[in-house]
């Protein structure tokens, strides 16, 4: 009646106390076999038959009653479903894990052989002997990884079961809201779902990082995503661990998802809770119904959306490169960090390193990448960057990448890529899975260098910034060495750390370190030139999003609270202000521009 559209959430994240009293075994057991109790959320086991039965029952009844309600525009299954801690250790999960292993490996003898379980006399005679991981035991890394993959699949199956009971009673899109973490496989989760829903709470200090996740979720489905949760000012529950954000932050934060391919930006929450778990969480209105200090920014954002609506609806983000990622590789890095470091960034070490060493240099160089999972078609890209892809044995990538490169693609292979098989074990007949055979480049040594004891220089003698890890290569005569070791251990001197090699109609770059300074940005500039990709020049604090369709243009968002700029060819007009710019636009801190070519 009030003209409010509704995305209806299924309530399975928070079952009522009477249901839990019927079957207390539905509560999650942590690795110490301590049972979570009623009072929070996501405290039940996705493999518990009672919990699953009643979760599906209430979802189906809701769909029967409300599936065609005129206010309904979509469904959200559960809430932020993901692995909590190291998963659930109940009897249902134990039995399910053993079935998962038997289905994957066939026989226990096959599992023993692939995991090298003669080492430490670990070999098993039956699947039901295989333990669940605990903190007291130095467990095999393959066991640890498979356990988490099983836990992820359990949550995904739970989501898919709800989708199946909702579908017959509604014609509105169905999805589940996900977070900036890899612990529940994005690709698998979305298999039967209609769109991506995404929640984030970035701060002034890390607002730039959310762009990585928007570039990741955009290619997952063939329709714009929904940013289902963000805050106008701060997040919190009973305390606020953030300071007041500068004026304009709410506008920039609200525009980023829409600029980068979304069609919705929703605030958690509208009116602040008067009591309960999140009574200090940021909102639009106070518990008394009074506007918060950012209310004017919410109004400004809404007015801007309206001015740019036709352009945004009739254009799509024109990504010109890709960065490869996968949930399997995230789990592999979790169990084999190789060169660990202290890291408290939300999302984990894998995604933090991807952003810091590769994604941000790509965007700083002027690229707008899609961040793609292994099943994504390669045909739309001239340039693909693959760092930290310890295994490439997903979705037929070796054959697909080989064909793509030979047909003219430019592939940048980063460190720790193509060095493990699909379960995280070494190859025993080669150092890399297929990259050496494809290129003729031989990986000689892999070694840690956290102390920066091994100097590396560009071919002109200037320093090439490295961090933590070195992979050094023997380059064929027809390869171009870009950077090499020029001191330290004698076996390393002269070996290539960065090089490029023509393969068929394409080119392959090797980057054997975590590059620092401007090293990766320089390599991306060279690779983009080889791929024939024009770069967009802009200051590091500006996210520049090219859009194509009925019109062409750029959406610019300054996200670093500093003055910024962007250069472009010709004249463009800002739909938000009506101002026309010729070749360059200067942005104030947190300013947004929607530039249309004139």
Coordinates of C-alpha atoms in Angstrom, one line a residue:
X1 CA 0.0 0.0 0.0
X2 CA 2.9 2.3 0.6
X3 CA 4.5 1.5 -2.7
X4 CA 7.4 -0.4 -1.1
X5 CA 8.9 -3.3 -3.1
X6 CA 10.0 -6.4 -1.1
X7 CA 12.8 -8.9 -1.3
X8 CA 11.5 -11.7 0.9
X9 CA 14.1 -13.7 2.9
X10 CA 13.6 -17.3 4.0
X11 CA 14.1 -17.5 7.8
X12 CA 16.3 -20.6 7.9
X13 CA 19.3 -18.7 9.4
X14 CA 17.4 -18.3 12.6
X15 CA 15.1 -21.2 13.5
X16 CA 12.8 -20.7 16.6
X17 CA 13.6 -22.0 20.0
X18 CA 10.6 -24.5 20.0
X19 CA 12.0 -26.2 16.9
X20 CA 15.5 -26.5 18.3
X21 CA 14.0 -28.0 21.5
X22 CA 12.4 -30.7 19.3
X23 CA 15.8 -31.8 18.1
X24 CA 18.8 -30.2 19.8
X25 CA 21.1 -32.1 17.4
X26 CA 20.4 -29.5 14.8
X27 CA 22.8 -27.2 16.5
X28 CA 26.3 -26.9 15.0
X29 CA 29.2 -28.6 16.8
X30 CA 32.5 -26.8 16.6
X31 CA 35.8 -28.7 16.2
X32 CA 36.0 -29.1 20.0
X33 CA 32.6 -30.8 19.9
X34 CA 31.0 -27.8 21.8
X35 CA 27.4 -27.2 20.7
X36 CA 26.3 -23.7 19.6
X37 CA 23.1 -22.7 21.4
X38 CA 20.1 -20.6 20.5
X39 CA 20.5 -16.9 20.5
X40 CA 22.5 -16.0 17.4
X41 CA 22.1 -17.0 13.8
X42 CA 23.5 -19.6 11.4
X43 CA 24.0 -21.8 14.4
X44 CA 22.4 -24.9 12.9
X45 CA 23.9 -27.6 10.7
X46 CA 23.0 -27.7 7.0
X47 CA 23.2 -31.5 7.1
X48 CA 20.8 -32.0 9.9
X49 CA 17.6 -33.8 8.6
X50 CA 15.3 -32.1 11.0
X51 CA 16.6 -28.6 10.3
X52 CA 16.5 -29.2 6.6
X53 CA 13.0 -30.6 6.7
X54 CA 11.5 -27.6 8.6
X55 CA 13.6 -25.0 6.6
X56 CA 12.2 -26.4 3.4
X57 CA 8.7 -26.6 4.8
X58 CA 8.5 -23.0 5.9
X59 CA 10.1 -21.8 2.6
X60 CA 7.5 -23.7 0.6
X61 CA 4.6 -22.3 2.7
X62 CA 5.9 -18.8 2.4
X63 CA 6.1 -19.2 -1.4
X64 CA 2.6 -20.6 -1.6
X65 CA 1.2 -17.7 0.4
X66 CA 3.3 -14.8 -1.0
X67 CA 5.0 -16.0 -4.2
X68 CA 2.8 -13.9 -6.4
X69 CA 2.2 -10.9 -4.1
X70 CA 2.2 -7.7 -6.1
X71 CA 4.9 -6.1 -3.9
X72 CA 7.3 -9.0 -4.2
X73 CA 10.3 -8.4 -6.5
X74 CA 12.7 -11.2 -5.4
X75 CA 13.7 -13.9 -2.9
X76 CA 16.8 -14.1 -0.6
X77 CA 17.5 -17.6 0.6
X78 CA 18.9 -17.7 4.2
X79 CA 21.4 -15.0 5.1
X80 CA 25.2 -14.8 4.3
X81 CA 25.5 -18.6 4.4
X82 CA 29.2 -19.6 4.6
X83 CA 31.6 -21.8 6.6
X84 CA 31.7 -20.7 10.2
X85 CA 35.0 -21.4 11.9
X86 CA 36.0 -24.7 10.4
X87 CA 32.5 -26.0 9.9
X88 CA 30.2 -28.4 11.8
X89 CA 31.6 -31.7 13.4
X90 CA 28.3 -33.5 14.1
X91 CA 27.6 -37.1 13.3
X92 CA 25.6 -36.1 10.1
X93 CA 28.7 -34.2 8.9
X94 CA 31.0 -37.0 9.7
X95 CA 28.9 -39.5 7.7
X96 CA 28.4 -37.0 4.9
X97 CA 32.2 -36.3 4.7
X98 CA 33.0 -40.0 4.3
X99 CA 30.3 -40.3 1.5
X100 CA 31.8 -37.2 -0.2
X101 CA 35.3 -38.8 -0.1
X102 CA 34.1 -42.1 -1.4
X103 CA 32.2 -40.4 -4.3
X104 CA 35.3 -38.4 -5.2
X105 CA 38.1 -41.0 -4.9
X106 CA 36.2 -44.2 -5.5
X107 CA 38.3 -46.4 -3.2
X108 CA 40.2 -45.8 -0.1
X109 CA 43.3 -47.2 -1.8
X110 CA 43.0 -44.4 -4.4
X111 CA 42.7 -41.8 -1.7
X112 CA 45.7 -43.2 0.1
X113 CA 47.8 -43.1 -3.0
X114 CA 46.8 -39.5 -4.1
X115 CA 47.3 -38.1 -0.6
X116 CA 50.6 -39.9 -0.1
X117 CA 49.4 -41.5 3.1
X118 CA 52.2 -44.0 3.4
X119 CA 54.0 -41.0 4.8
X120 CA 53.7 -40.9 8.6
X121 CA 51.8 -44.3 8.3
X122 CA 48.6 -42.4 7.7
X123 CA 47.0 -44.9 5.2
X124 CA 43.4 -45.9 5.9
X125 CA 41.6 -49.2 5.4
X126 CA 38.0 -47.7 5.3
X127 CA 36.6 -44.3 4.6
X128 CA 34.9 -44.2 8.0
X129 CA 38.4 -44.3 9.7
X130 CA 39.3 -40.9 8.2
X131 CA 39.1 -38.3 11.0
X132 CA 37.5 -34.9 11.1
X133 CA 40.2 -32.2 11.5
X134 CA 40.9 -30.7 14.9
X135 CA 43.3 -28.1 16.1
X136 CA 45.4 -30.6 18.2
X137 CA 46.5 -32.7 15.3
X138 CA 48.9 -31.9 12.5
X139 CA 46.5 -33.0 9.8
X140 CA 47.3 -33.7 6.1
X141 CA 46.6 -30.6 4.0
X142 CA 44.6 -32.6 1.5
X143 CA 42.3 -33.8 4.3
X144 CA 41.9 -30.2 5.6
X145 CA 41.0 -28.9 2.1
X146 CA 38.6 -31.7 1.3
X147 CA 36.9 -31.1 4.6
X148 CA 36.2 -27.5 3.8
X149 CA 35.1 -28.2 0.3
X150 CA 32.6 -30.7 1.7
X151 CA 31.4 -28.1 4.2
X152 CA 31.0 -25.6 1.4
X153 CA 29.0 -28.1 -0.7
X154 CA 26.7 -28.8 2.2
X155 CA 25.7 -25.2 2.4
X156 CA 25.3 -25.0 -1.3
X157 CA 23.0 -28.1 -1.4
X158 CA 21.0 -26.5 1.4
X159 CA 20.5 -23.3 -0.6
X160 CA 19.6 -25.3 -3.8
X161 CA 17.0 -27.3 -1.9
X162 CA 15.3 -24.1 -0.8
X163 CA 15.4 -22.8 -4.4
X164 CA 13.7 -26.0 -5.6
X165 CA 10.7 -25.7 -3.2
X166 CA 10.3 -21.9 -3.9
X167 CA 10.4 -22.2 -7.7
X168 CA 7.0 -23.7 -8.5
X169 CA 5.2 -20.9 -6.6
X170 CA 6.8 -17.7 -7.8
X171 CA 8.0 -16.0 -10.9
X172 CA 10.3 -13.6 -9.1
X173 CA 14.1 -14.0 -9.1
X174 CA 15.6 -16.2 -6.5
X175 CA 19.1 -15.9 -5.0
X176 CA 21.1 -15.8 -1.7
X177 CA 23.1 -12.9 -0.3
X178 CA 26.9 -13.5 -0.4
X179 CA 29.8 -11.7 1.2
X180 CA 33.3 -10.7 0.1
X181 CA 34.8 -14.1 1.0
X182 CA 35.4 -17.2 -1.1
X183 CA 34.5 -19.8 1.5
X184 CA 31.3 -20.9 -0.2
X185 CA 31.9 -21.4 -3.9
X186 CA 30.3 -18.6 -5.8
X187 CA 29.9 -20.5 -9.1
X188 CA 28.4 -23.6 -7.5
X189 CA 26.1 -21.5 -5.3
X190 CA 24.6 -19.7 -8.3
X191 CA 24.1 -22.8 -10.4
X192 CA 20.3 -22.7 -10.1
X193 CA 19.9 -19.1 -8.9
X194 CA 18.8 -16.1 -11.0
X195 CA 21.1 -13.3 -10.0
X196 CA 23.9 -12.3 -7.6
X197 CA 23.1 -10.7 -4.2
X198 CA 26.0 -9.2 -2.4
X199 CA 26.6 -7.7 1.0
X200 CA 29.6 -5.5 2.0
X201 CA 30.6 -3.0 4.7
X202 CA 33.7 -1.3 3.5
X203 CA 35.3 1.6 5.4
X204 CA 37.1 4.8 4.3
X205 CA 40.4 2.9 4.6
X206 CA 39.4 0.0 2.3
X207 CA 36.6 1.3 0.1
X208 CA 38.8 0.7 -3.0
X209 CA 38.9 -3.0 -2.2
X210 CA 35.1 -3.5 -2.8
X211 CA 35.7 -2.8 -6.5
X212 CA 37.5 -6.2 -6.7
X213 CA 34.3 -7.9 -5.5
X214 CA 32.1 -5.9 -7.9
X215 CA 34.3 -6.9 -10.8
X216 CA 34.1 -10.5 -9.6
X217 CA 30.3 -10.8 -9.1
X218 CA 29.4 -8.9 -12.3
X219 CA 30.4 -11.7 -14.8
X220 CA 28.8 -14.5 -12.7
X221 CA 25.3 -14.0 -14.2
X222 CA 24.0 -12.5 -17.4
X223 CA 22.1 -9.9 -15.6
X224 CA 23.0 -7.0 -13.2
X225 CA 23.7 -7.9 -9.6
X226 CA 21.9 -6.6 -6.5
X227 CA 24.0 -5.0 -3.7
X228 CA 21.7 -6.2 -1.0
X229 CA 23.5 -4.8 2.0
X230 CA 25.7 -1.9 2.7
X231 CA 25.6 0.9 5.4
X232 CA 25.0 4.6 5.0
X233 CA 27.7 5.3 7.6
X234 CA 29.0 2.5 9.8
X235 CA 28.2 -1.1 10.7
X236 CA 28.1 -2.3 14.3
X237 CA 26.2 -4.4 16.8
X238 CA 26.7 -3.2 20.5
X239 CA 29.7 -1.1 19.7
X240 CA 30.9 1.0 16.7
X241 CA 34.5 0.3 15.7
X242 CA 34.7 3.0 13.2
X243 CA 34.8 6.8 13.2
X244 CA 32.5 9.2 11.3
X245 CA 33.2 9.0 7.6
X246 CA 33.9 12.2 5.7
X247 CA 31.0 13.9 3.8
X248 CA 30.6 12.3 0.5
X249 CA 31.6 8.7 1.5
X250 CA 27.9 7.5 1.5
X251 CA 27.5 8.9 -2.1
X252 CA 30.6 7.2 -3.4
X253 CA 29.9 3.9 -1.6
X254 CA 26.3 3.9 -2.9
X255 CA 27.4 4.7 -6.5
X256 CA 30.2 2.1 -6.8
X257 CA 27.9 -1.0 -7.2
X258 CA 25.6 0.8 -9.7
X259 CA 28.6 2.2 -11.7
X260 CA 30.2 -1.3 -11.8
X261 CA 27.2 -3.3 -13.1
X262 CA 24.6 -3.5 -10.4
X263 CA 21.0 -2.5 -10.6
X264 CA 20.2 -2.1 -6.9
X265 CA 21.9 -0.7 -3.8
X266 CA 20.1 -1.5 -0.5
X267 CA 21.0 -0.1 2.9
X268 CA 21.1 -2.2 6.0
X269 CA 19.2 -0.8 7.6
X270 CA 16.4 1.7 7.0
X271 CA 15.4 2.5 10.6
X272 CA 17.9 1.6 13.3
X273 CA 16.8 -1.2 15.7
X274 CA 15.6 0.0 19.1
X275 CA 17.0 -3.1 20.9
X276 CA 18.7 -6.4 20.2
X277 CA 22.0 -7.5 18.5
X278 CA 22.5 -4.6 16.1
X279 CA 21.2 -1.7 18.0
X280 CA 24.1 0.5 17.0
X281 CA 24.2 -0.4 13.3
X282 CA 24.2 2.5 10.9
X283 CA 21.0 3.3 9.1
X284 CA 19.0 6.0 7.3
X285 CA 16.7 6.8 10.2
X286 CA 17.3 6.7 14.0
X287 CA 15.2 4.4 16.2
X288 CA 13.0 7.5 16.8
X289 CA 12.5 7.9 13.0
X290 CA 14.7 10.9 12.7
X291 CA 17.1 11.3 9.7
X292 CA 20.7 10.6 10.4
X293 CA 23.5 13.0 9.4
X294 CA 23.9 11.3 6.0
X295 CA 20.3 11.7 5.0
X296 CA 21.2 14.4 2.6
X297 CA 23.7 12.1 0.9
X298 CA 21.0 9.4 0.5
X299 CA 18.8 12.0 -1.2
X300 CA 21.6 13.2 -3.4
X301 CA 22.4 9.6 -4.4
X302 CA 18.8 8.9 -5.2
X303 CA 18.5 12.0 -7.3
X304 CA 21.6 11.1 -9.2
X305 CA 20.3 7.6 -9.9
X306 CA 17.2 9.1 -11.5
X307 CA 19.2 11.5 -13.7
X308 CA 21.4 8.7 -15.0
X309 CA 18.8 5.9 -15.0
X310 CA 18.3 5.7 -18.8
X311 CA 22.0 5.6 -19.5
X312 CA 22.7 3.0 -16.8
X313 CA 19.8 0.8 -17.9
X314 CA 20.8 0.8 -21.6
X315 CA 24.5 0.3 -21.1
X316 CA 26.8 -2.5 -19.7
X317 CA 30.3 -2.4 -18.2
X318 CA 32.8 -2.8 -21.0
X319 CA 35.5 -4.9 -19.3
X320 CA 38.7 -5.1 -21.4
X321 CA 40.7 -7.8 -19.5
X322 CA 40.2 -10.6 -17.0
X323 CA 41.8 -11.7 -13.7
X324 CA 41.3 -15.4 -12.9
X325 CA 40.3 -16.6 -9.4
X326 CA 38.6 -19.7 -7.9
X327 CA 37.2 -20.9 -4.6
X328 CA 39.3 -24.1 -4.9
X329 CA 42.5 -22.0 -5.1
X330 CA 41.3 -20.0 -2.1
X331 CA 41.0 -23.2 -0.1
X332 CA 44.4 -24.4 -1.4
X333 CA 46.1 -21.2 -0.2
X334 CA 44.3 -21.5 3.2
X335 CA 45.9 -25.0 3.7
X336 CA 49.2 -24.2 1.9
X337 CA 49.9 -20.5 2.3
X338 CA 53.6 -21.3 1.4
X339 CA 54.8 -17.9 2.5
X340 CA 52.4 -16.9 5.3
X341 CA 52.1 -13.4 6.6
X342 CA 50.1 -11.7 9.3
X343 CA 46.8 -10.7 7.7
X344 CA 43.6 -9.5 9.3
X345 CA 41.9 -8.2 6.1
X346 CA 38.3 -9.3 5.7
X347 CA 38.1 -12.0 3.0
X348 CA 41.4 -13.8 3.8
X349 CA 45.0 -13.9 2.6
X350 CA 44.2 -15.1 -0.9
X351 CA 41.9 -12.3 -1.9
X352 CA 44.1 -9.7 0.0
X353 CA 47.1 -10.7 -2.1
X354 CA 45.1 -10.8 -5.3
X355 CA 44.0 -7.2 -4.7
X356 CA 47.3 -5.8 -3.4
X357 CA 49.7 -7.2 -5.9
X358 CA 47.6 -7.7 -9.0
X359 CA 44.1 -6.3 -9.2
X360 CA 45.0 -2.8 -8.0
X361 CA 48.0 -2.5 -10.4
X362 CA 45.7 -3.6 -13.2
X363 CA 43.2 -0.9 -12.5
X364 CA 46.0 1.7 -11.8
X365 CA 47.4 0.9 -15.3
X366 CA 44.0 1.8 -16.8
X367 CA 42.4 -1.6 -17.3
X368 CA 38.8 -2.5 -16.3
X369 CA 38.9 -6.2 -15.6
X370 CA 36.3 -8.8 -15.1
X371 CA 37.4 -11.1 -12.2
X372 CA 36.5 -14.5 -13.6
X373 CA 36.0 -18.0 -12.3
X374 CA 37.3 -21.1 -14.3
X375 CA 34.1 -21.9 -16.1
X376 CA 33.8 -18.4 -17.7
X377 CA 34.3 -18.3 -21.4
X378 CA 37.7 -16.8 -22.5
X379 CA 36.5 -15.6 -25.9
X380 CA 35.5 -12.1 -24.7
X381 CA 39.1 -11.2 -23.5
X382 CA 42.3 -10.3 -25.2
X383 CA 44.3 -10.2 -21.9
X384 CA 44.0 -12.6 -18.9
X385 CA 46.0 -12.5 -15.7
X386 CA 46.4 -15.6 -13.6
X387 CA 48.2 -15.1 -10.3
X388 CA 48.0 -17.5 -7.3
X389 CA 46.1 -20.1 -9.4
X390 CA 48.0 -22.9 -7.7
X391 CA 45.9 -25.4 -9.7
X392 CA 44.6 -24.8 -13.2
X393 CA 42.9 -28.1 -13.3
X394 CA 39.4 -26.8 -13.3
X395 CA 36.8 -26.7 -16.0
X396 CA 39.2 -27.8 -18.7
X397 CA 41.4 -24.7 -18.3
X398 CA 44.7 -26.2 -19.6
X399 CA 43.2 -27.0 -23.0
X400 CA 41.1 -23.9 -23.2
X401 CA 43.9 -21.6 -22.2
X402 CA 46.2 -23.3 -24.7
X403 CA 43.8 -22.7 -27.5
X404 CA 43.1 -19.1 -26.4
X405 CA 46.8 -18.2 -26.3
X406 CA 47.6 -19.8 -29.7
X407 CA 44.7 -17.9 -31.2
X408 CA 46.1 -14.5 -30.1
X409 CA 45.5 -14.1 -26.4
X410 CA 47.9 -12.4 -24.0
X411 CA 48.3 -14.4 -20.8
X412 CA 50.1 -13.1 -17.7
X413 CA 51.1 -16.0 -15.4
X414 CA 51.7 -14.8 -11.9
X415 CA 53.5 -16.5 -9.0
X416 CA 52.3 -19.7 -7.5
X417 CA 50.3 -20.5 -10.6
X418 CA 50.0 -24.0 -12.3
X419 CA 52.2 -25.6 -9.6
X420 CA 49.7 -28.1 -8.1
X421 CA 47.2 -30.6 -9.3
X422 CA 43.5 -30.5 -8.4
X423 CA 44.0 -31.8 -4.8
X424 CA 46.9 -29.5 -4.1
X425 CA 49.7 -32.0 -4.6
X426 CA 53.0 -31.5 -6.6
X427 CA 53.5 -32.8 -10.1
X428 CA 56.2 -35.4 -10.1
X429 CA 57.2 -35.3 -13.7
X430 CA 57.3 -31.6 -14.2
X431 CA 57.3 -28.3 -12.2
X432 CA 54.2 -26.8 -13.8
X433 CA 51.1 -28.4 -15.0
X434 CA 50.9 -27.2 -18.7
X435 CA 52.6 -23.8 -18.9
X436 CA 56.1 -25.1 -19.5
X437 CA 54.9 -27.4 -22.4
X438 CA 52.9 -24.5 -23.9
X439 CA 55.8 -22.0 -23.8
X440 CA 59.1 -23.9 -23.6
X441 CA 59.9 -21.8 -20.5
X442 CA 61.3 -23.9 -17.7
X443 CA 60.7 -23.1 -14.1
X444 CA 64.1 -23.7 -12.4
X445 CA 63.7 -22.8 -8.7
X446 CA 61.0 -21.6 -6.3
X447 CA 62.3 -20.0 -3.1
X448 CA 61.2 -17.7 -0.3
X449 CA 62.7 -14.3 0.0
X450 CA 60.9 -12.4 2.8
X451 CA 64.2 -10.6 3.7
X452 CA 64.7 -9.4 0.1
X453 CA 68.2 -10.9 -0.1
X454 CA 68.0 -11.6 -3.8
X455 CA 68.2 -8.5 -5.9
X456 CA 66.2 -8.3 -9.2
X457 CA 66.5 -5.7 -11.8
X458 CA 64.9 -4.7 -15.0
X459 CA 67.0 -5.2 -18.1
X460 CA 68.0 -1.5 -17.9
X461 CA 69.5 -2.1 -14.5
X462 CA 66.8 -0.3 -12.4
X463 CA 65.3 -2.2 -9.4
X464 CA 62.4 -4.5 -10.0
X465 CA 60.3 -4.7 -6.8
X466 CA 59.8 -8.2 -5.3
X467 CA 58.2 -9.5 -2.2
X468 CA 58.2 -12.8 -0.2
X469 CA 58.7 -15.3 -3.0
X470 CA 60.7 -15.9 -6.2
X471 CA 60.2 -18.2 -9.1
X472 CA 63.1 -18.1 -11.5
X473 CA 63.1 -19.4 -15.1
X474 CA 65.3 -20.5 -17.8
X475 CA 64.2 -18.5 -20.8
X476 CA 64.4 -19.9 -24.4
X477 CA 66.4 -18.0 -26.9
X478 CA 63.3 -16.5 -28.5
X479 CA 62.0 -15.2 -25.2
X480 CA 62.4 -11.6 -24.0
X481 CA 63.8 -11.4 -20.4
X482 CA 62.2 -8.4 -18.7
X483 CA 63.8 -8.7 -15.3
X484 CA 66.4 -11.1 -13.8
X485 CA 68.4 -11.9 -10.7
X486 CA 71.6 -9.9 -10.6
X487 CA 73.1 -10.9 -7.3
X488 CA 72.9 -13.2 -4.2
X489 CA 73.1 -17.0 -4.6
X490 CA 75.3 -17.9 -7.6
X491 CA 72.8 -20.5 -8.9
X492 CA 70.2 -17.8 -9.4
X493 CA 72.3 -15.0 -11.0
X494 CA 71.1 -14.3 -14.5
X495 CA 67.9 -16.3 -14.2
X496 CA 64.7 -14.6 -15.4
X497 CA 62.1 -13.5 -12.9
X498 CA 59.9 -11.8 -15.5
X499 CA 59.8 -12.6 -19.2
X500 CA 57.6 -12.7 -22.3
X501 CA 57.4 -15.3 -25.0
X502 CA 55.4 -15.5 -28.2
X503 CA 53.3 -18.6 -28.6
X504 CA 51.4 -19.0 -31.8
X505 CA 49.5 -15.8 -32.4
X506 CA 49.6 -14.9 -28.7
X507 CA 52.0 -13.9 -26.0
X508 CA 52.7 -15.3 -22.5
X509 CA 54.2 -13.3 -19.7
X510 CA 55.7 -14.9 -16.6
X511 CA 55.9 -12.9 -13.4
X512 CA 57.7 -15.0 -10.7
X513 CA 57.2 -12.9 -7.6
X514 CA 54.8 -10.7 -5.7
X515 CA 55.7 -7.5 -7.5
X516 CA 56.0 -4.3 -5.6
X517 CA 56.3 -0.6 -6.5
X518 CA 55.3 0.0 -10.0
X519 CA 56.6 -3.3 -11.4
X520 CA 53.2 -5.0 -12.0
X521 CA 51.7 -1.8 -13.4
X522 CA 54.5 -1.6 -15.9
X523 CA 54.0 -5.2 -16.9
X524 CA 50.3 -4.6 -17.3
X525 CA 51.0 -1.6 -19.6
X526 CA 53.3 -3.8 -21.8
X527 CA 50.7 -6.6 -21.9
X528 CA 47.9 -4.3 -22.7
X529 CA 49.9 -2.9 -25.6
X530 CA 50.5 -6.4 -26.9
X531 CA 46.8 -7.1 -26.6
X532 CA 45.8 -3.9 -28.4
X533 CA 43.8 -2.6 -25.4
X534 CA 43.6 1.2 -24.9
X535 CA 44.2 2.2 -21.3
X536 CA 42.2 4.8 -19.4
X537 CA 44.5 7.3 -17.6
X538 CA 43.2 8.2 -14.2
X539 CA 44.5 8.9 -10.7
X540 CA 44.8 5.9 -8.3
X541 CA 41.9 7.1 -6.2
X542 CA 39.4 7.1 -9.1
X543 CA 37.5 4.1 -10.3
X544 CA 36.8 4.5 -14.0
X545 CA 34.1 2.3 -15.5
X546 CA 33.7 2.3 -19.3
X547 CA 30.1 1.5 -20.3
X548 CA 28.8 0.7 -23.8
X549 CA 25.4 0.1 -25.3
X550 CA 22.8 2.5 -26.7
X551 CA 25.3 5.2 -25.7
X552 CA 28.9 5.1 -24.6
X553 CA 30.6 6.8 -21.7
X554 CA 32.4 6.6 -18.3
X555 CA 31.2 6.4 -14.8
X556 CA 33.8 7.9 -12.4
X557 CA 33.9 7.5 -8.6
X558 CA 36.6 9.1 -6.5
X559 CA 37.0 6.7 -3.5
X560 CA 40.1 7.8 -1.7
X561 CA 38.9 11.2 -0.2
X562 CA 41.4 13.1 -2.4
X563 CA 41.2 15.2 -5.5
X564 CA 41.5 13.1 -8.6
X565 CA 41.3 13.1 -12.4
X566 CA 40.5 11.1 -15.5
X567 CA 41.7 11.6 -19.1
X568 CA 39.7 10.5 -22.2
X569 CA 39.4 11.3 -25.9
X570 CA 36.9 13.9 -27.0
X571 CA 34.1 15.6 -25.2
X572 CA 31.8 14.1 -22.5
X573 CA 28.9 15.5 -20.5
X574 CA 28.2 14.7 -16.9
X575 CA 24.5 13.6 -16.6
X576 CA 24.6 14.6 -12.9
X577 CA 25.6 18.3 -13.4
X578 CA 25.2 19.0 -17.1
X579 CA 28.9 20.1 -17.3
X580 CA 30.9 19.2 -20.4
X581 CA 34.5 18.2 -20.3
X582 CA 37.0 18.1 -23.1
X583 CA 39.7 15.4 -22.7
X584 CA 39.9 15.5 -18.9
X585 CA 37.7 15.7 -15.8
X586 CA 38.9 16.7 -12.4
X587 CA 37.1 15.2 -9.4
X588 CA 36.7 16.4 -5.9
X589 CA 37.0 13.9 -3.0
X590 CA 34.2 11.3 -3.3
X591 CA 32.7 13.0 -6.3
X592 CA 30.8 10.9 -8.8
X593 CA 30.5 11.7 -12.5
X594 CA 28.3 9.9 -15.2
X595 CA 30.0 11.0 -18.4
X596 CA 28.2 10.4 -21.7
X597 CA 30.1 10.9 -25.0
X598 CA 28.8 13.9 -26.9

